[in-house]
Every structure is written in structure tokens, then in C-alpha cells.
Coordinates of C-alpha atoms in Angstrom, one line a residue:
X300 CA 71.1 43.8 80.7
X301 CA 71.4 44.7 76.9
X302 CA 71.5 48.1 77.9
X303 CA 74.5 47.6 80.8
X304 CA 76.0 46.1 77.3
X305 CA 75.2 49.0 74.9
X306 CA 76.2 51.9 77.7
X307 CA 79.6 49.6 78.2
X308 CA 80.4 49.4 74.7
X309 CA 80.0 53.4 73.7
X310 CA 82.0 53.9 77.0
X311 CA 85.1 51.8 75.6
X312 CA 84.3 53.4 71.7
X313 CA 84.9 56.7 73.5
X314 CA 87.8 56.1 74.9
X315 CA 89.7 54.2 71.7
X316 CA 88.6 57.1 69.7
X317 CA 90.2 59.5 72.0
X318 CA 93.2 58.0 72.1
X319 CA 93.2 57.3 68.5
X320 CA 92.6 61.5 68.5
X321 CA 95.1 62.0 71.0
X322 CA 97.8 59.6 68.8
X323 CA 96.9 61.3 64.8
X324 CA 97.5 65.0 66.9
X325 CA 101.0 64.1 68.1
X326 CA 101.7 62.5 64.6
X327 CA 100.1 66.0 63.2
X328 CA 103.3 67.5 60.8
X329 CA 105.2 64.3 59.6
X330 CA 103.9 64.7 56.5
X331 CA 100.4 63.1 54.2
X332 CA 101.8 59.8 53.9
X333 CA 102.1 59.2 57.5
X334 CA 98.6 60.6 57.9
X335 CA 96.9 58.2 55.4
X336 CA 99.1 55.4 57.6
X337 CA 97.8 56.3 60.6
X338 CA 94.7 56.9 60.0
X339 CA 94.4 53.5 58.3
X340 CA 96.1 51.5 61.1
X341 CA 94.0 53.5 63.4
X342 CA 90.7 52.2 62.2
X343 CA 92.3 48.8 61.7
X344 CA 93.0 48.5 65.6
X345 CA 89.9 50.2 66.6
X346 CA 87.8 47.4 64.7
X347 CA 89.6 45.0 65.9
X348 CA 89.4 46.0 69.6
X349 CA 85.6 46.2 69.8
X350 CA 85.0 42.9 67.6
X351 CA 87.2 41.3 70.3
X352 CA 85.1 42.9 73.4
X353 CA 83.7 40.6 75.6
X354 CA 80.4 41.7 76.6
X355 CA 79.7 39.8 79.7
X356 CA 77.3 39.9 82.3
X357 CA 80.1 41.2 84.9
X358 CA 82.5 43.3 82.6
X359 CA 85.9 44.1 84.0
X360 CA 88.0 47.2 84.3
X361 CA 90.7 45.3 82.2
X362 CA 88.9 45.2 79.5
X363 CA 89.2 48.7 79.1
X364 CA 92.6 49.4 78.8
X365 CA 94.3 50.2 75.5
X366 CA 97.6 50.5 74.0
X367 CA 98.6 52.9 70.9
X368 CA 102.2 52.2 69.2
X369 CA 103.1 54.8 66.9
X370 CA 106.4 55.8 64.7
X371 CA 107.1 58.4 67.3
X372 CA 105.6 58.1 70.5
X373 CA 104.1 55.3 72.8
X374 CA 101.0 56.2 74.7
X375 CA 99.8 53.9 77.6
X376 CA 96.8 54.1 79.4
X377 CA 96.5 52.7 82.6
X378 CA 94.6 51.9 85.5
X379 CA 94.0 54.4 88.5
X380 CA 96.0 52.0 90.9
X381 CA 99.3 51.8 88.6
X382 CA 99.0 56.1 88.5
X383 CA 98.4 55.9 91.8
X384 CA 102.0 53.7 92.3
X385 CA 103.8 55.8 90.4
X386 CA 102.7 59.2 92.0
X387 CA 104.0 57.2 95.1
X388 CA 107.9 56.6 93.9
X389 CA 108.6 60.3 92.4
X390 CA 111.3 61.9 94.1
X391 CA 110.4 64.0 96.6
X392 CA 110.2 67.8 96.2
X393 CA 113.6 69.5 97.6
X394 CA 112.5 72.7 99.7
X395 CA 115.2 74.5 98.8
X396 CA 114.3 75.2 95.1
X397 CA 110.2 75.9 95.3
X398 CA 109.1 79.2 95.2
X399 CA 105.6 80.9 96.8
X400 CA 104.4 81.2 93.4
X401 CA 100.8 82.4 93.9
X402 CA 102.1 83.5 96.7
X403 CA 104.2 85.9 96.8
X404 CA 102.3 87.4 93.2
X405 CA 105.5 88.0 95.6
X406 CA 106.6 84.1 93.2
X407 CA 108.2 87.1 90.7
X408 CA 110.7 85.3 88.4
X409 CA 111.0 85.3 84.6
X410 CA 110.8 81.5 83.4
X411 CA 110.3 80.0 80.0
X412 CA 106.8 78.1 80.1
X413 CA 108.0 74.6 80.9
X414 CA 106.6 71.8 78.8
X415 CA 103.8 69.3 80.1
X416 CA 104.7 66.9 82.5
X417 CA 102.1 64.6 84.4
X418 CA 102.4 65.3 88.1
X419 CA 105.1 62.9 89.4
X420 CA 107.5 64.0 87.1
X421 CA 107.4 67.5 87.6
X422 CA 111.0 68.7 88.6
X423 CA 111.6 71.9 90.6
X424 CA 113.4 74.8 88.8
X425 CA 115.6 77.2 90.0
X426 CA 114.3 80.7 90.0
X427 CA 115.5 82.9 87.1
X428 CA 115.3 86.7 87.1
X429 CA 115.8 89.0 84.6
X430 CA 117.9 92.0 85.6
X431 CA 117.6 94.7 83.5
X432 CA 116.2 95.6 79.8
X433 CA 117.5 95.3 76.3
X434 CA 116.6 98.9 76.1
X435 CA 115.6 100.9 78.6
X436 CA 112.3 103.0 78.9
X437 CA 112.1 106.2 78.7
X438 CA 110.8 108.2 82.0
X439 CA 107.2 109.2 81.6
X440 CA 106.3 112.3 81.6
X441 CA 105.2 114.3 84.6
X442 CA 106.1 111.3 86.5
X443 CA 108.2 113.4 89.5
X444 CA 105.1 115.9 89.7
X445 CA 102.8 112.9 90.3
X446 CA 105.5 111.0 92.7
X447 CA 105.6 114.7 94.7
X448 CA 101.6 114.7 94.9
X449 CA 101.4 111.0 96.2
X450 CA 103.9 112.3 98.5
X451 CA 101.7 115.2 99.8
X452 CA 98.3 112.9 99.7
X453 CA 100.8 110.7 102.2
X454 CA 101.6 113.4 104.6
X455 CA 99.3 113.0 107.8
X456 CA 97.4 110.1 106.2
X457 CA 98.5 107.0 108.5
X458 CA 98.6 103.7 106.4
X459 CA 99.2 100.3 108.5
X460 CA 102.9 100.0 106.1
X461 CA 104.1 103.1 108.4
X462 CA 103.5 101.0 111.4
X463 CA 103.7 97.4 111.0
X464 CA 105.8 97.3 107.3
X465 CA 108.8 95.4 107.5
X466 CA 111.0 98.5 108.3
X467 CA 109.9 98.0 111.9
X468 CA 112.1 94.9 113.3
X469 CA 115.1 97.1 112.4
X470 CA 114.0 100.1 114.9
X471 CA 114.3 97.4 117.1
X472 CA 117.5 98.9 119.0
X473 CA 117.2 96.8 122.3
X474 CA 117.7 93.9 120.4
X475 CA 121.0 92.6 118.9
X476 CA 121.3 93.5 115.2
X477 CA 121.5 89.9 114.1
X478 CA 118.4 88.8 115.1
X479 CA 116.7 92.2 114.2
X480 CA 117.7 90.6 110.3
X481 CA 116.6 87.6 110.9
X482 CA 113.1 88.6 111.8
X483 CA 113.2 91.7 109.4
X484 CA 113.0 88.3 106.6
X485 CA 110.6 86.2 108.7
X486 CA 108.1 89.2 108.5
X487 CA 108.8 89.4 104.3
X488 CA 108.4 85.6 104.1
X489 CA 104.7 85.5 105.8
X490 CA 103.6 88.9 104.1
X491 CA 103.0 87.6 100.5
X492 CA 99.5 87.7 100.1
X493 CA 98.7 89.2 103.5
X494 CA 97.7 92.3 105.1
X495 CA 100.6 94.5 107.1
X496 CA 98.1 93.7 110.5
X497 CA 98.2 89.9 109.7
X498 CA 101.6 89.6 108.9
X499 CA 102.8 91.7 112.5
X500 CA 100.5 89.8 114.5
X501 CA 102.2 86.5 112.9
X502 CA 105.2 88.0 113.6
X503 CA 104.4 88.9 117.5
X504 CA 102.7 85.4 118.1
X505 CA 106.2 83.7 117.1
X506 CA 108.0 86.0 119.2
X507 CA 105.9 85.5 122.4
X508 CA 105.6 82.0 121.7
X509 CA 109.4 81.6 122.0
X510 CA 109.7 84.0 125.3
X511 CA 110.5 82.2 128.2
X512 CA 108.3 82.6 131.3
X513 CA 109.4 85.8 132.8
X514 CA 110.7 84.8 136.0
X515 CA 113.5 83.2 133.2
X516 CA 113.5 86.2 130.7
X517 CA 115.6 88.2 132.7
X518 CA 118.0 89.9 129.8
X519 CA 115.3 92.7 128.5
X520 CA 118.0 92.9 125.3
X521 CA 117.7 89.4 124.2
X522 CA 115.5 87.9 121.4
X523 CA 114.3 84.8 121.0
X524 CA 112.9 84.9 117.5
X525 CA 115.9 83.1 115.7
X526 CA 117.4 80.5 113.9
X527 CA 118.3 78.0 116.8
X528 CA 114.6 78.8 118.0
X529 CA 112.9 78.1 114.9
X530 CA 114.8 74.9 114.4
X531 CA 114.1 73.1 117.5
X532 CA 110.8 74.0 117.0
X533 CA 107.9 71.9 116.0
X534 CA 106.3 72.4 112.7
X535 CA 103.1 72.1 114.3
X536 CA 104.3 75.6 116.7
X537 CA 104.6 77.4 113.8
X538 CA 102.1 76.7 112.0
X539 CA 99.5 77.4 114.9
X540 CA 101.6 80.8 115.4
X541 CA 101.1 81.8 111.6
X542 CA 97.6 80.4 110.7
X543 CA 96.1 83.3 110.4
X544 CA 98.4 84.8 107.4
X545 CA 98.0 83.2 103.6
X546 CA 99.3 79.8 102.7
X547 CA 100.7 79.4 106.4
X548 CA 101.2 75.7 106.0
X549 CA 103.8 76.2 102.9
X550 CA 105.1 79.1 104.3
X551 CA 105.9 77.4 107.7
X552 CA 107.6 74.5 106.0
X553 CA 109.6 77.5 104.3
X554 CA 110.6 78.7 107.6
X555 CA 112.0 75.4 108.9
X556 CA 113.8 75.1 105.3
X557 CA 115.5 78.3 105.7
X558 CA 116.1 78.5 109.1
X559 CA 118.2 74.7 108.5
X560 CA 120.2 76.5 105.4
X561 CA 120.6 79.8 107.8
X562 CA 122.4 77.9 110.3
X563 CA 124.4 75.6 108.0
X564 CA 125.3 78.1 105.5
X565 CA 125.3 81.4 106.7
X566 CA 126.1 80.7 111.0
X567 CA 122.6 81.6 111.5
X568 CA 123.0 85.2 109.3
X569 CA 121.0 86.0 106.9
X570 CA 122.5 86.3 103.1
X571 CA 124.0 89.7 102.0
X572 CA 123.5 89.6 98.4
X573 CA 120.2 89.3 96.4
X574 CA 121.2 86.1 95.0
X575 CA 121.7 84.7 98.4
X576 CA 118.5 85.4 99.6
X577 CA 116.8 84.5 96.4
X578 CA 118.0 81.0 97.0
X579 CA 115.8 80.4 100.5
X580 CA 112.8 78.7 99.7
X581 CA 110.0 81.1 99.7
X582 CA 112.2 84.2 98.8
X583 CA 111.2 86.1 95.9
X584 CA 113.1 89.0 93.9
X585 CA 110.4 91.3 96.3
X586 CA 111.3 89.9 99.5
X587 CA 115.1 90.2 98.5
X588 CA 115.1 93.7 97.7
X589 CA 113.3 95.4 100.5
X590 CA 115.7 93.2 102.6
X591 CA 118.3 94.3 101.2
X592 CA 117.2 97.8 101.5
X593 CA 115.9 97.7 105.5
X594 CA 118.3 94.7 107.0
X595 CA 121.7 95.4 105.1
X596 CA 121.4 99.3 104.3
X597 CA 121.5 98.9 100.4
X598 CA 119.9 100.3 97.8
X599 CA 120.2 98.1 95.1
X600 CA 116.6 97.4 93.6
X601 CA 113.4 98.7 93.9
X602 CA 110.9 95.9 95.7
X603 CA 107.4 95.9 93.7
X604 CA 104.5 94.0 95.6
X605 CA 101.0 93.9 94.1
X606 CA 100.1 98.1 95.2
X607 CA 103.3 99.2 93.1
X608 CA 102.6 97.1 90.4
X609 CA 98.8 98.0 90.5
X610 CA 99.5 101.7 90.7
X611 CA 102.3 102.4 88.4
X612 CA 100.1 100.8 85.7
X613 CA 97.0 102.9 86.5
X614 CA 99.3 105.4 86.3
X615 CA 99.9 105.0 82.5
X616 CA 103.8 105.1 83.6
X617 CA 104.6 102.2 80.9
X618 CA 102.6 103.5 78.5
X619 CA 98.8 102.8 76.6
X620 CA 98.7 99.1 76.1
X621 CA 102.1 98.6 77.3
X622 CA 101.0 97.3 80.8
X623 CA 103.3 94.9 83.1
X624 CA 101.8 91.8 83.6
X625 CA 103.5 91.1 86.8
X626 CA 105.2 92.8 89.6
X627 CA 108.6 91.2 88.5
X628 CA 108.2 92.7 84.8
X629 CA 106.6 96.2 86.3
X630 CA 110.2 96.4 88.3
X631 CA 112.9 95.8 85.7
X632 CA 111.0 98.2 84.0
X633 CA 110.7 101.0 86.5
X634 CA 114.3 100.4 87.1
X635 CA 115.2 101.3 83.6
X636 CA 114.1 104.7 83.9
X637 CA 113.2 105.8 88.0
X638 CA 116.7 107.4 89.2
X639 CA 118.5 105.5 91.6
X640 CA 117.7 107.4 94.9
X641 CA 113.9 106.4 94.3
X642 CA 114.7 102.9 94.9
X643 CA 114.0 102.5 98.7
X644 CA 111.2 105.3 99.3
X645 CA 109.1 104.1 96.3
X646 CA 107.9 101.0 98.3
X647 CA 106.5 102.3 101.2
X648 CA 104.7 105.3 99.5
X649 CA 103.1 103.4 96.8
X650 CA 102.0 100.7 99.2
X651 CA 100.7 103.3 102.0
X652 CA 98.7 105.2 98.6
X653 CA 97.3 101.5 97.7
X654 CA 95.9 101.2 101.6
X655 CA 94.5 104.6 101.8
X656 CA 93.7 106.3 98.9
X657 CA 94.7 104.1 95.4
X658 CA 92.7 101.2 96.9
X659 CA 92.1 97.6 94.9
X660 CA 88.4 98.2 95.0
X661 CA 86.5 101.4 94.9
X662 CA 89.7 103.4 94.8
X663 CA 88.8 107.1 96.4
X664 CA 89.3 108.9 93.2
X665 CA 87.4 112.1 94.7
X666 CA 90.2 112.6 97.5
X667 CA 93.2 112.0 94.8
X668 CA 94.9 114.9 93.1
X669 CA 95.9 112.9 90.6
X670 CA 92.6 113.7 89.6
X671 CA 92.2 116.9 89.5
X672 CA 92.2 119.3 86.9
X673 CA 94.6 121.4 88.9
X674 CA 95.9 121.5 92.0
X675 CA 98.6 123.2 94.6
X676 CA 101.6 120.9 96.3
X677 CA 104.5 121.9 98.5
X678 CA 107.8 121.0 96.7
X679 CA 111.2 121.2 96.9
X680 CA 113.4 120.0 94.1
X681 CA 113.7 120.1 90.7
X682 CA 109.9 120.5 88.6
X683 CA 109.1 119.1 85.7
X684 CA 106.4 119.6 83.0
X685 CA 102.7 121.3 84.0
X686 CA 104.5 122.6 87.1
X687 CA 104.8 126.2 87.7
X688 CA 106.8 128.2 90.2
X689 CA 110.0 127.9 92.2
X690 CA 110.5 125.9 95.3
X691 CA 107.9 125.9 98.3
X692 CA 104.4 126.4 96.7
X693 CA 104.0 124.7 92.6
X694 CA 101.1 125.1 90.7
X695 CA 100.1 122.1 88.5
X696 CA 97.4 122.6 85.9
X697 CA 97.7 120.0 82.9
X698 CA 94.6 118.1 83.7
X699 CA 94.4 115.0 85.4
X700 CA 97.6 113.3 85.9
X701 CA 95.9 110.0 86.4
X702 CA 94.8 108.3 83.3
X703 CA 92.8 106.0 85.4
X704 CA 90.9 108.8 87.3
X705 CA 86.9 107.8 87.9
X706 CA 87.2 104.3 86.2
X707 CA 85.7 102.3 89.0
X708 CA 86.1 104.3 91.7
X709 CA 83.4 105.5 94.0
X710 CA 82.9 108.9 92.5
X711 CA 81.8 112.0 93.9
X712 CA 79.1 113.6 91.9
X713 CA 77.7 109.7 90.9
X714 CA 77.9 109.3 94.8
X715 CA 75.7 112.6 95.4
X716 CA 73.4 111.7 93.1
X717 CA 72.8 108.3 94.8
X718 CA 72.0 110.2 98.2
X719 CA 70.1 112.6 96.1
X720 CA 67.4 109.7 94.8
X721 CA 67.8 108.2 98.4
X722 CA 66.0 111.4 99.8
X723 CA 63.5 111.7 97.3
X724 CA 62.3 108.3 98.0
X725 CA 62.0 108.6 101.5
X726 CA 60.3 112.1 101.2
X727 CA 57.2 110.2 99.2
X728 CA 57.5 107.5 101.6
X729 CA 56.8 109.9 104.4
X730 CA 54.4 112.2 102.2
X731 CA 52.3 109.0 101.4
X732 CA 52.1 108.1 105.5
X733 CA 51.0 111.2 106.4
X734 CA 48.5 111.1 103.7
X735 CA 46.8 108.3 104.7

């Protein structure tokens, strides 16, 4: 028992002189006076509460409660049930305003760090974006020579973005143009953190789901992906349509959300203007441009998804030590210098480069000619620096263009060698067998 009494006792030290830590760091500043207070009053109350402990047999949770008054600030611990009650009477979270932060890396928007709340008070922001620089970058050099090599590594080298990106709904021309839109941002919405052949099949599950039987589907021109559809649908349809793609549960809650504002809003249109769409929950400044781009036909920001913003950096196209730390940053910056009929074609290049060649992991730094010492591309255009010759033909020779060339990648001559060693082992192998 005297050791139930000594293990209860440290535990309730512990805690008073954490919060008696907790209360001198927020009075930290006010000046040595208040300190010497403090710290006095401190030690006063801390005495006082373990003289008054009552060390029984059966100790109670009361007993360990605590309650620190200061000149500033009141600090109240409580027990796990009254946290509990008031977790249970926050206001609830409005839809409308969330955003697919981890999501959607597309969850792109420039936000001050907001200060610490406990978890029922935290209030749902608004996104923010920033627009453009206080002064623009300067292009980096060479940068059209690469952009015309990425081009030629991407001729006859399918990537699943040619296929299943979300230009595709739009080539749609059976279908009325309206709900081509509408599915063109249901395919952005389920994409963040998902691959092209995930997000399609999403996308095709929702659309058959919806089909009527066919002895009742008899308009081939009608689709039955839209906004009435999805509202009248259960959550628990979508989600078993979509579970397949990241963070379906949010991201089906998001369609429901948006699909409700679509309807009341817009007469089940989608928004043509960036901050439109930017105000459906689960919209990013990503998901905005590239709808903009293949739903409305405007060009009026370049959409950066995680293979832009991974390639433009290994690139070096910001500069040593100047990398973006996020795709939002990595496209007001690119905007301040890439010319404004790169917008659109950037997207699907970069990300087709990212699945085939510029990979995440092991990137195939032996097949790049960003690589390369020197090597021949067919061009047409303008050239610009370490590129020699007139249209058809050019001849580039400054060295690798890729800073980023071999670091982590699989390697060619490293790769040889490992097949090399590989051999030799299994020639002693056999050597030894037939020895014996």
C-alpha cells in the first residue's frame, strides 16, 4: 500500500510542476519582478497542494485536478469526461470551406501559420492564394532547350496522363457539353493523391453505377454522371464507387458538398472563374486551373501537381538552394517567368516525363538526355543557349542540362557493374560444382 501511496504522490508532483512550467513559460517576458512573483506563488501553491493530499487507501481522480491563476492567463485542467463534453458542443465543420489539404499536396494555398487551438475550437479558414510575385524570376537558362528535349523523350513514349488525364471527359462529343464539365471536375476532385488508372476507373464505376439498365438507356447521347445524379445519391454509393482512390471517404463527402452548391448556385454548371471553383470544397488552385484550361478553354494559369513541382526543382529551374517548397509556391513562381502559351502544355508533359522517365523513385537517368553530355533533338522555334543550328535538326553540347542527373537514379554503368559481380558469382558457383 505505501508504495500505491508513493507512486500516487510523484504522479500528482508531476503534474503540478508541469503546469507550474507550463504557467512561468506563458508569463516568460513580463519582466524580473513578475518572475520572482511567480515563481514564489508558484512554490507557495505547490506546497500547499501536496500537504493537503489525501493519501487514502482508494485515491480519487478528483484529487488530481489543479487550477493555476495567473496576471495573464487562466489555465484549467480537467477531467477526460468534461474534454470529452466539450469536443461534443463545437460547431460543426461547414463543408464548404475545408480543403484536401494532404490531399491534394493538390491543398495548395498560401496561409499564415494559424495559432494553437485545442481541437473543438479549430475554425475552418477560407483558402488564400497568392497570385503572383513581388518580383518576378528571371527565366533560367537553357530552360526552352530542356522543355524541347522533354518534348522529344515524350514523342512515342505512352504515359497513362495521355489516356486517362483529365483532358479525356471533354473528347467526350456524344455527350452534352454540360455534363462533359461536370465530370471533367469530378475526375480532378478524386485525382489528388492518386494514380491517372485509379482516378479513371473511379470515374467509370460512378458513371456505370448511375446507367440505367439498358432496356431503359435508350438515348446513346445522354449522361448520367451529374449533379441531379449525385445528389439523390447515397453517400454510401459513392463511396463504394470511389474506394479505391485516396481519402475516398472525404472526397465523397466533397462530392455531395459540391454537387448541393452546383445545383443551388450555378443551375448545376460548373463555375467559370478560378475563384469560383476554388470555393467548392475539395478544389484546390491545381484542380482550378487545369479546369479552367480543359472544361472552359482558358489559359489562365499553369496547374502544378506533385511531378511539376518535383521536376522543375530537379531541374534547378529556381535556382541552388532556392527550391519551392510546395506545388502552390513552385507555380507562382514558374508563372513569373514561363511565357504565357506554356501554360496549358506544361502539365501534361511534365506529368507524362514524371510516369515514364523523371520517376519519384529510381528515376531512369540513363534513358534522359537531360543527362547527357550532348545530344541531337528535332526543333522548330526559336533556340536558345548551347543550341546549335537552324530549325529541323539542333545540336546541344553544354553538358548535362539536368543538375540532378545520376543522384538516385538507377544508373547505367553502377547497374552493369551489379550484373557484372552477379556473373562472377555464379561462374565460381558452377566452377566449384563441377569440381567436386
Amino acid at each position: 500500500m505505501s508504495r500505491r501511496r508513493a507512486s500516487a504522490k510523484n504522479l500528482v508532483s508531476k503534474e503540478i510542476k508541469r503546469e507550474i512550467k507550463e504557467e512561468e513559460e506563458e508569463e516568460e517576458g513580463e519582466g524580473e519582478m513578475d518572475t520572482i512573483k511567480l515563481g514564489t506563488r508558484a512554490t507557495r501553491n505547490m506546497k500547499t497542494k501536496l500537504e493537503s493530499f489525501s493519501f487514502g487507501t482508494n485515491p480519487t481522480p478528483s484529487s488530481s485536478k489543479a487550477t493555476i491563476v495567473s496576471s495573464t492567463t487562466t489555465t484549467t485542467t480537467t477531467t477526460a469526461k468534461s474534454k470529452k463534453r466539450k469536443r461534443s458542443e463545437s460547431p460543426p465543420v461547414d463543408l464548404h470551406l475545408l480543403t484536401d489539404a494532404d490531399a491534394d499536396a493538390d491543398a495548395d494555398a498560401y496561409e499564415p501559420t494559424p495559432q494553437r487551438k485545442t481541437k473543438a475550437t479549430k475554425a475552418a479558414k477560407a483558402k488564400v492564394y497568392k497570385m503572383e510575385l513581388d518580383s518576378p524570376q528571371p527565366a533560367p537558362a537553357n530552360w526552352l532547350v530542356t522543355y524541347r528535349a522533354i518534348e522529344e523523350m515524350r514523342k512515342g513514349r505512352p504515359a497513362p496522363v495521355d489516356t486517362m488525364g483529365c483532358h479525356a471527359p471533354m473528347k467526350e462529343t456524344r455527350i452534352d457539353v454540360q455534363a462533359r464539365r461536370f465530370i471533367t471536375l469530378v475526375s480532378l476532385m478524386l485525382s489528388s493523391q492518386t494514380k491517372d488508372e485509379v482516378t479513371h476507373a473511379a470515374v467509370q464505376n460512378l458513371r456505370a453505377v448511375f446507367r440505367p439498365p439498358k432496356e431503359h438507356d435508350t438515348d446513346p447521347h445522354k449522361e448520367y454522371l451529374t449533379v441531379p445524379n449525385v445528389l439523390s445519391a447515397s453517400i454510401e454509393t459513392i463511396e463504394s464507387c470511389i474506394n479505391k482512390v485516396g481519402f475516398w471517404r472525404r472526397k465523397a463527402q466533397y462530392l455531395k458538398a459540391t454537387a448541393e452548391i452546383l445545383q443551388r448556385d450555378y443551375a448545376g454548371e460548373i463555375p467559370k472563374s478560378v475563384e469560383g471553383l476554388c470555393g467548392l470544397p475539395g478544389v484546390g488552385m491545381k484542380m482550378a486551373m487545369l479546369t479552367m484550361q480543359n472544361a472552359w478553354g482558358e489559359n489562365v494559369g499553369i496547374g502544378v501537381d506533385v511531378h511539376v513541382h518535383r521536376i522543375t526543382n530537379r531541374l534547378g529551374w529556381f535556382g541552388r538552394g532556392k527550391e519551392t517548397k510546395t506545388p502552390e509556391e513552385t507555380r507562382v513562381r514558374l508563372e513569373s517567368w514561363l511565357p504565357r502559351e506554356f501554360y496549358g502544355p506544361i502539365n501534361p508533359l511534365l506529368v507524362g516525363f514524371g510516369q515514364t522517365v523523371c520517376t519519384p523513385v529510381r528515376p531512369k537517368c540513363e534513358e534522359c538526355l537531360l543527362s547527357r553530355k550532348e545530344f541531337e533533338i528535332e526543333w522548330e522555334g526559336e533556340g536558345g543557349e548551347g543550341a546549335e543550328g537552324g530549325e529541323g535538326v539542333k545540336k546541344v553540347g553544354n553538358g548535362p542540362l539536368c543538375p540532378s542527373a545520376f543522384k538516385g537514379s538507377t544508373g547505367g554503368p553502377r547497374r552493369k557493374v551489379v550484373l557484372k559481380k552477379e556473373e562472377e558469382v555464379l561462374e565460381a558457383l558452377i566452377k566449384v560444382e563441377l569440381e567436386e
